[in-house]
XYZ file of C-alpha atoms in Angstrom:
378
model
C 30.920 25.519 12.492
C 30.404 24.881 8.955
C 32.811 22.680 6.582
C 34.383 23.628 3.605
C 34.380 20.282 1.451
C 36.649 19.938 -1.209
C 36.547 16.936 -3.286
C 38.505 16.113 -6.947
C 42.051 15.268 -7.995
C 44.867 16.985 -6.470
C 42.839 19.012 -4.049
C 44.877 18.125 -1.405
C 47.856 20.426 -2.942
C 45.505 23.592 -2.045
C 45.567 23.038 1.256
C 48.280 26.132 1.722
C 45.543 28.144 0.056
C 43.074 27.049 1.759
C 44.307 27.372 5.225
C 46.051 30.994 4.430
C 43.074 33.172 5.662
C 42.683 30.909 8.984
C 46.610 30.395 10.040
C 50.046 31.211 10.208
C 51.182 28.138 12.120
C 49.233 24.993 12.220
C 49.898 21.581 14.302
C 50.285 18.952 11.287
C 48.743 15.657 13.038
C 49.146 12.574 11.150
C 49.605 8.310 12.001
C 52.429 5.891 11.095
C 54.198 7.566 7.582
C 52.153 6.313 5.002
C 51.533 9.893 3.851
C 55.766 10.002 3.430
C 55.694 7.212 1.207
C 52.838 7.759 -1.042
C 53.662 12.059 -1.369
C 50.932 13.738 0.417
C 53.559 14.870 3.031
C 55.362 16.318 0.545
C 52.524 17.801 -1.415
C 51.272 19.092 1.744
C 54.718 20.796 3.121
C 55.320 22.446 -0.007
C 51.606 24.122 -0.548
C 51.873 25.202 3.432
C 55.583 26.877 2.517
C 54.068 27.960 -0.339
C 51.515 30.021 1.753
C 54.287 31.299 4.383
C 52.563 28.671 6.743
C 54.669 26.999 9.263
C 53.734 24.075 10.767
C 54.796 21.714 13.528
C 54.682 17.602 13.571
C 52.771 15.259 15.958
C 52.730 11.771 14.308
C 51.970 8.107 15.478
C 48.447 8.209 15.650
C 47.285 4.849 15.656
C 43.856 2.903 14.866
C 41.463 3.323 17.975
C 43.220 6.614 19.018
C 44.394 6.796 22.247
C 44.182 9.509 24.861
C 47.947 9.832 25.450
C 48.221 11.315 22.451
C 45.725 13.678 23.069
C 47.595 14.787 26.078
C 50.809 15.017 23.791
C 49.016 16.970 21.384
C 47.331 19.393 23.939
C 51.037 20.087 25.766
C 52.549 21.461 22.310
C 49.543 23.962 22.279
C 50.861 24.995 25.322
C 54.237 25.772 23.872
C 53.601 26.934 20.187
C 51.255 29.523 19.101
C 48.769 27.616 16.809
C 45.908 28.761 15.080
C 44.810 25.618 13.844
C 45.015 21.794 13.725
C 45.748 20.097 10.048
C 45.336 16.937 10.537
C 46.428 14.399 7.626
C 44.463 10.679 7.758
C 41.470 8.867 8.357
C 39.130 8.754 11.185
C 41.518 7.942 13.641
C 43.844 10.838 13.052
C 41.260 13.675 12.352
C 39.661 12.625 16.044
C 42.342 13.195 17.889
C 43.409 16.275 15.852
C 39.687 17.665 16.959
C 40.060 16.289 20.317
C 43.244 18.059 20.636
C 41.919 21.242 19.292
C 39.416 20.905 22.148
C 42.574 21.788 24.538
C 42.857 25.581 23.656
C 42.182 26.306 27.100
C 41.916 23.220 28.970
C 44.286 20.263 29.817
C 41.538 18.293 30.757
C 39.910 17.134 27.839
C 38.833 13.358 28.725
C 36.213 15.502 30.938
C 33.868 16.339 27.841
C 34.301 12.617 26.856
C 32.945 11.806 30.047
C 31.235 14.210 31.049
C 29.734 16.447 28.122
C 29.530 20.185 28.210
C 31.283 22.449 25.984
C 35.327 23.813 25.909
C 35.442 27.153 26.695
C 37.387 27.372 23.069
C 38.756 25.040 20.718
C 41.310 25.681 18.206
C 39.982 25.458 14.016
C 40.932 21.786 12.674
C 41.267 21.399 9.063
C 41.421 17.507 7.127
C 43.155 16.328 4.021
C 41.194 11.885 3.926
C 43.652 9.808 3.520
C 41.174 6.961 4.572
C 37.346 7.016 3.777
C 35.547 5.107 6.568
C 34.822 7.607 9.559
C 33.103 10.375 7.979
C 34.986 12.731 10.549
C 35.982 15.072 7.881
C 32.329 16.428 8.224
C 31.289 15.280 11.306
C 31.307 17.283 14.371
C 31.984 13.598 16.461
C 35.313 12.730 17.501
C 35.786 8.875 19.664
C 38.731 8.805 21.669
C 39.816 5.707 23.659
C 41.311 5.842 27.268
C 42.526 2.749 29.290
C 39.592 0.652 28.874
C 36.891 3.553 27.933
C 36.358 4.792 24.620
C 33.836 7.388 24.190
C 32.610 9.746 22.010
C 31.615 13.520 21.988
C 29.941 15.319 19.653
C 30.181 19.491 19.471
C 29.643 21.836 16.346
C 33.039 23.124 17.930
C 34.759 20.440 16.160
C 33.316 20.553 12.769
C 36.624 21.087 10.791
C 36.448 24.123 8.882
C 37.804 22.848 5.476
C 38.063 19.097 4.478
C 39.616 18.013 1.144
C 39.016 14.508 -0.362
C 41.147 13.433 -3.332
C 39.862 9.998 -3.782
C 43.419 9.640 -5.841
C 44.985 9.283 -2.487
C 42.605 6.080 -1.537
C 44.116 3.709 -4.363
C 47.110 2.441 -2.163
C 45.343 1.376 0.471
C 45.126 -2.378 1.428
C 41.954 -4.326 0.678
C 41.302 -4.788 4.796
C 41.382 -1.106 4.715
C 38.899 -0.686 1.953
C 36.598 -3.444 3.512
C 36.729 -2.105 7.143
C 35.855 1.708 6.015
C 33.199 0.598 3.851
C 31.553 -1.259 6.684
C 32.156 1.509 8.775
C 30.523 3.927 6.386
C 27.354 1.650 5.837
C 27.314 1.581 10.056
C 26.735 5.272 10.042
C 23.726 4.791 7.571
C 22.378 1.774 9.244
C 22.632 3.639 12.372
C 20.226 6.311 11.343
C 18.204 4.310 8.826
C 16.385 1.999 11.131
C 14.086 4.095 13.331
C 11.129 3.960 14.400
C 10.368 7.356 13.162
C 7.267 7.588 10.870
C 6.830 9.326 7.763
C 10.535 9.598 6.423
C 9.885 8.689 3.028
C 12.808 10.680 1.820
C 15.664 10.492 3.481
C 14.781 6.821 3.443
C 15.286 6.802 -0.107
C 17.986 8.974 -0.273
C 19.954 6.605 2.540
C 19.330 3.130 0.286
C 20.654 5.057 -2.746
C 23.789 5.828 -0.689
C 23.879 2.164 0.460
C 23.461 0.683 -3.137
C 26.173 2.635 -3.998
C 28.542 2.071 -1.503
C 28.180 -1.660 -1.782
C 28.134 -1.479 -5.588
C 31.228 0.245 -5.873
C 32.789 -1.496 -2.836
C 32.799 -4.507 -4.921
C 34.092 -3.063 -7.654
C 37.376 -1.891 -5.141
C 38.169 -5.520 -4.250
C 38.977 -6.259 -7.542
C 40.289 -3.208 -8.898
C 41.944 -0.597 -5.922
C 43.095 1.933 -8.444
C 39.613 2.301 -10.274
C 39.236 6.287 -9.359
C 35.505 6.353 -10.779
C 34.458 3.643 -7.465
C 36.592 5.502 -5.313
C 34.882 8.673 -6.004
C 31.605 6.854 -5.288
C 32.669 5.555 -2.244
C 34.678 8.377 -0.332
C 31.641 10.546 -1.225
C 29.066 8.266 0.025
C 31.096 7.818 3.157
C 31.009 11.688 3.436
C 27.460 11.700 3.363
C 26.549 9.227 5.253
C 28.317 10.812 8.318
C 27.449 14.646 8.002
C 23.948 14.407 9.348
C 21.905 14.748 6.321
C 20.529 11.277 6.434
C 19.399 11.316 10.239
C 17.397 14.454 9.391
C 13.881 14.113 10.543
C 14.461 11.145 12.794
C 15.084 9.477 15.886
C 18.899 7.539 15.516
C 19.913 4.180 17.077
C 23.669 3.982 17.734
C 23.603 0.460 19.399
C 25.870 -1.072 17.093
C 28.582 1.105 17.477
C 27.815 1.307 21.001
C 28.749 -2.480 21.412
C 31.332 -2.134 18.838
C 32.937 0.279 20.878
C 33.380 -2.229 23.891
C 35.172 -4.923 21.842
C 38.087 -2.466 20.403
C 38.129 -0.929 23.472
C 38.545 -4.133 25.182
C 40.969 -5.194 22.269
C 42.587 -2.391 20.285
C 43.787 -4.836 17.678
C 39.953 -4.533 16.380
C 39.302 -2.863 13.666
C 36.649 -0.884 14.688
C 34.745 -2.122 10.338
C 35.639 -5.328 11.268
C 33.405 -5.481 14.532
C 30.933 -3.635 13.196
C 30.607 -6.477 10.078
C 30.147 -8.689 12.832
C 27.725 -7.294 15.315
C 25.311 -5.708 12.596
C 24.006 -8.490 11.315
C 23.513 -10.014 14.845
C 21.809 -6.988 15.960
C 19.446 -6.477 13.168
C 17.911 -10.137 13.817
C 17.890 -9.752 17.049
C 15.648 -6.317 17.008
C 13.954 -7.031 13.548
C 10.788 -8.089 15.427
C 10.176 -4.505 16.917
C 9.367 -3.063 13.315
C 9.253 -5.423 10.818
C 8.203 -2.926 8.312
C 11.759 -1.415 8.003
C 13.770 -4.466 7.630
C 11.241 -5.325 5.141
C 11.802 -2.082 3.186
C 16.006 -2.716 3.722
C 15.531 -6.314 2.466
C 13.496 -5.484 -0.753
C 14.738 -1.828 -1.370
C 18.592 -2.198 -0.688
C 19.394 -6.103 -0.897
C 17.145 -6.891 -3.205
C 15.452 -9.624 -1.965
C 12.101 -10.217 -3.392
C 8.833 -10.213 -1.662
C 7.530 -12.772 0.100
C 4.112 -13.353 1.780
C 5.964 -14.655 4.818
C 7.420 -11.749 5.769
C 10.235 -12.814 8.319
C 11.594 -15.312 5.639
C 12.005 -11.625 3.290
C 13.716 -10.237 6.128
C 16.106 -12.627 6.991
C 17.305 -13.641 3.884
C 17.928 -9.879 3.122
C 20.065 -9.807 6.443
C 21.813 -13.067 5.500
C 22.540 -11.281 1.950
C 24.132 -8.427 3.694
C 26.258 -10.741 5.949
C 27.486 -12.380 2.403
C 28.647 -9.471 1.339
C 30.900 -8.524 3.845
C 31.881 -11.797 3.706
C 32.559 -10.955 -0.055
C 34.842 -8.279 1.332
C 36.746 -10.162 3.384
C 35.299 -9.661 6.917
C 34.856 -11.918 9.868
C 31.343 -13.388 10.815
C 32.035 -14.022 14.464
C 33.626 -12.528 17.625
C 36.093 -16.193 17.350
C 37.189 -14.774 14.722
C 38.295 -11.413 16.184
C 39.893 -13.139 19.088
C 36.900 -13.105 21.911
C 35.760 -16.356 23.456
C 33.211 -17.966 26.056
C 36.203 -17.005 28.818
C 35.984 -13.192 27.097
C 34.783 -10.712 29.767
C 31.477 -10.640 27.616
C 29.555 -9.928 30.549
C 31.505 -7.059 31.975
C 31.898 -5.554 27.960
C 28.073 -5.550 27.769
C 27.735 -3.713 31.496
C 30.041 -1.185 30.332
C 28.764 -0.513 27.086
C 25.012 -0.077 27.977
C 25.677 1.442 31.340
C 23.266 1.925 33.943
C 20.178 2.781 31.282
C 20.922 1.205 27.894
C 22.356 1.571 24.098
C 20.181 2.620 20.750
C 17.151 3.431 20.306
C 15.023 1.384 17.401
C 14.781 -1.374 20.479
C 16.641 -0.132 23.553
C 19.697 -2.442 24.419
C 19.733 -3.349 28.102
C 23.089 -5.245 29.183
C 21.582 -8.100 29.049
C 20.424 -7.659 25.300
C 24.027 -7.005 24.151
C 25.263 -9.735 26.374
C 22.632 -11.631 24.212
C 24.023 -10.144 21.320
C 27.985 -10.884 21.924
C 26.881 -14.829 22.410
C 25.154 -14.633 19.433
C 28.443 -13.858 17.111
C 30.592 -16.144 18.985
C-alpha cells in the first residue's frame, strides 16, 4: 500500500474528494472533540456530504491508545458496511483507526500485536494530522496498548491510502503538545540514524538536515504557535522522518522507544515525547562507546559542537546540548520527574521491555542494560 500525501492549506476540506473513488461509507475515528472546536469536524462532514459519503462516529481515543477501543471499533465493522476507516488526529487516533481496519475479518486483532503474521484483509484507512509527532500518516506501524502491554506491528496493510496535512490545523495546539511531537519525531530519526551500518553517507546527511530543521523550527514554535512557515517545516519533517526513507540502506535500533514503551505502558499519563526526551539522552551515553564515530558525526554535524582532539569530551557535550534543548522545550530530564521512583517496578519494566533476547540494535539492550538505563534518569 502506497500513500497519497497531501500537504498545504485547507487540504483537509478535499477529503470528500479524495475518499469518493475508495468509499461510500467510512468509520470517522477521532479523540476527545478538539476537532469540534477548532472546525475540522465541520470541514470534514460537509466535504464527505458533499461527496454522497456517509459516515459513522467512534470518538474518545485517548493518548497511548488502548485496546478496548479497538474492540469497539472492530464490533461496528461488524454491523455497518464500511469501506474504509477516516481517521481524524494524531498518532494516537490514526493507530487505532489502522488497528481497527485490521478487523475486516477477524475479532482478534491483539494476536498480530503479539504474535505477528498478516490479517487475512484489512479495511483502507485514510488520515486528516491534526497532531504532527507520530509519523503514522505514512507509516505502515500502528502501537496499541493492552493492560500492561503495548506493542507494535508493522504491515504495508496499514499504510493509509491518502493522508492530508494542513499544517494550519497545528497552530492551536498547546506548547506540551508541540514539544512532545517534536521529540517524538526526532526519536524516529535518532532511531534509524545511529547504526552501525557502514557506508551511508547519504541518508546520513539527508537525516541531520531533517534534524536541524526540526529543532530549528521547533524553537521558533515555542515562541510563536501560529507561525505557519515553522509549522510547515516541522509537520513535514515529522512526515519524513517516519515513512522509511531515512532507514534506507541500514540496520535500525529501536531501543529507545522500546524502553519508552514500558514507562507509558506502565503509566499512561506519559506522554509517550516526554519519555522519550528523557531516556534518549541516557541511552546515547550509555552506548556512545560502541561507535564513537557516529556520535562524533551527530555532535559536530547536527549540534554543532566543535571538534575536539579528545573525542569523548566532543561527544558528550553534543549529547548534553541536545538534552538543553529539550529542556528549552519544556521537557523533563528524569524519570522523578514523570512520576517513577527507586520503589518503581524498574526491574520488572526493563524484563518486559527487552524480553527474553533484548531491545535495539546499535548496542543490543539486555534487561539489565535498560535496568541500567532507567537508574540512570532517575
Amino acid at each position: 500500500m502506497s500513500t497519497k500525501y497531501v500537504f498545504g492549506k485547507d487540504k483537509h476540506k478535499k477529503i470528500g474528494e479524495l475518499l469518493k473513488p475508495l468509499a461510500k461509507k467510512v468509520l470517522l475515528v477521532y479523540g476527545g472533540g478538539s476537532i469540534k472546536r477548532n472546525g475540522v469536524y465541520d470541514d470534514v462532514m460537509a466535504s464527505l456530504k458533499e461527496n454522497g459519503i456517509a459516515s459513522v462516529e467512534l470518538q474518545g481515543i485517548q493518548a497511548n491508545p488502548r485496546y478496548e477501543k479497538v474492540v469497539e471499533g472492530v464490533a461496528m465493522l461488524r454491523k455497518e458496511n464500511f469501506d474504509l476507516v477516516l481517521a481524524v488526529g494524531g498518532g494516537s487516533v490514526i493507530d487505532t483507526a489502522k488497528a481497527i481496519a485490521m478487523g475486516a475479518k477477524t475479532d482478534d486483532v491483539w494476536s498480530f500485536f503479539a504474535n505477528g503474521g498478516e490479517p487475512e484483509a484489512v479495511l483502507p484507512v485514510a488520515t486528516i494530522l491534526t497532531i504532527p509527532a507520530a509519523g503514522s500518516e505514512v507509516s505502515p506501524d500502528a502501537v496499541i496498548t493492552n493492560k500492561d502491554r503495548k506493542l507494535g506491528y508493522t504491515s504495508l496493510q496499514i499504510r493509509p491510502a491518502v493522508s492530508i496535512v494542513n499544517p494550519e490545523i497545528f497552530m492551536t495546539l498547546p506548547k506540551n503538545q508541540i514539544a512532545n511531537g517534536v521529540c517524538d519525531m526526532m526519536s524516529h530519526i535518532f532511531e534509524r540514524y545511529f547504526t552501525q551500518t557502514e557506508h551511508t553517507d547519504l541518508i546520513d546527511s539527508l537525516a541531520e538536515s531533517t534534524l536541524k530543521t526540526i529543532m530549528r523550527n521547533a524553537l521558533i514554535l515555542m515562541k510563536d504557535p501560529k507561525n505557519y512557515d515553522a509549522w510547515a517545516e516541522v509537520s513535514l519533517g515529522g512526515s519524513f522522518a517516519h515513512n522509511g526513507f531515512l532507514g534506507c540502506g541500514r540496520v535500525q535500533d529501536w531501543g529507545c522507544h522500546g524502553m519508552e514503551h514500558e514507562l507509558s505502558a506502565e503509566d499512561e499519563k506519559v506522554a509517550h515525547g516526554a519519555g522519550l526526551a528523557v531516556l534518549t539522552p541516557a541511552w546515547m551515553r550509555y552506548v556512545y562507546p560502541e561507535n564513537k564515530g557516529m556520535f562524533f558525526q551527530f555532535a559536530t554535524n547536527v549540534m554543532d559542537i566543535k571538534s575536539e582532539r579528545d573525542t569523548d569530551k566532543t561527544i558528550l557535550a553534543g549529547i548534553e546540548k541536545l538534552q538543553q534543548f529539550f529542556v528549552a522545550l519544556g521537557q523533563p530530564t528524569t524519570l522523578r520527574e514523570l512520576g517513577f521512583t527507586e520503589n518503581s517496578p524498574l526491574e520488572q519494566m526493563a524484563k518486559k521491555g527487552a524480553g527474553e533476547g533484548f531491545l535495539g540494535n546499535f548496542k543490543p539492550l539486555y534487561w539489565q542494560d535498560v535496568l541500567n538505563i532507567y537508574k540512570a534518569c532517575l
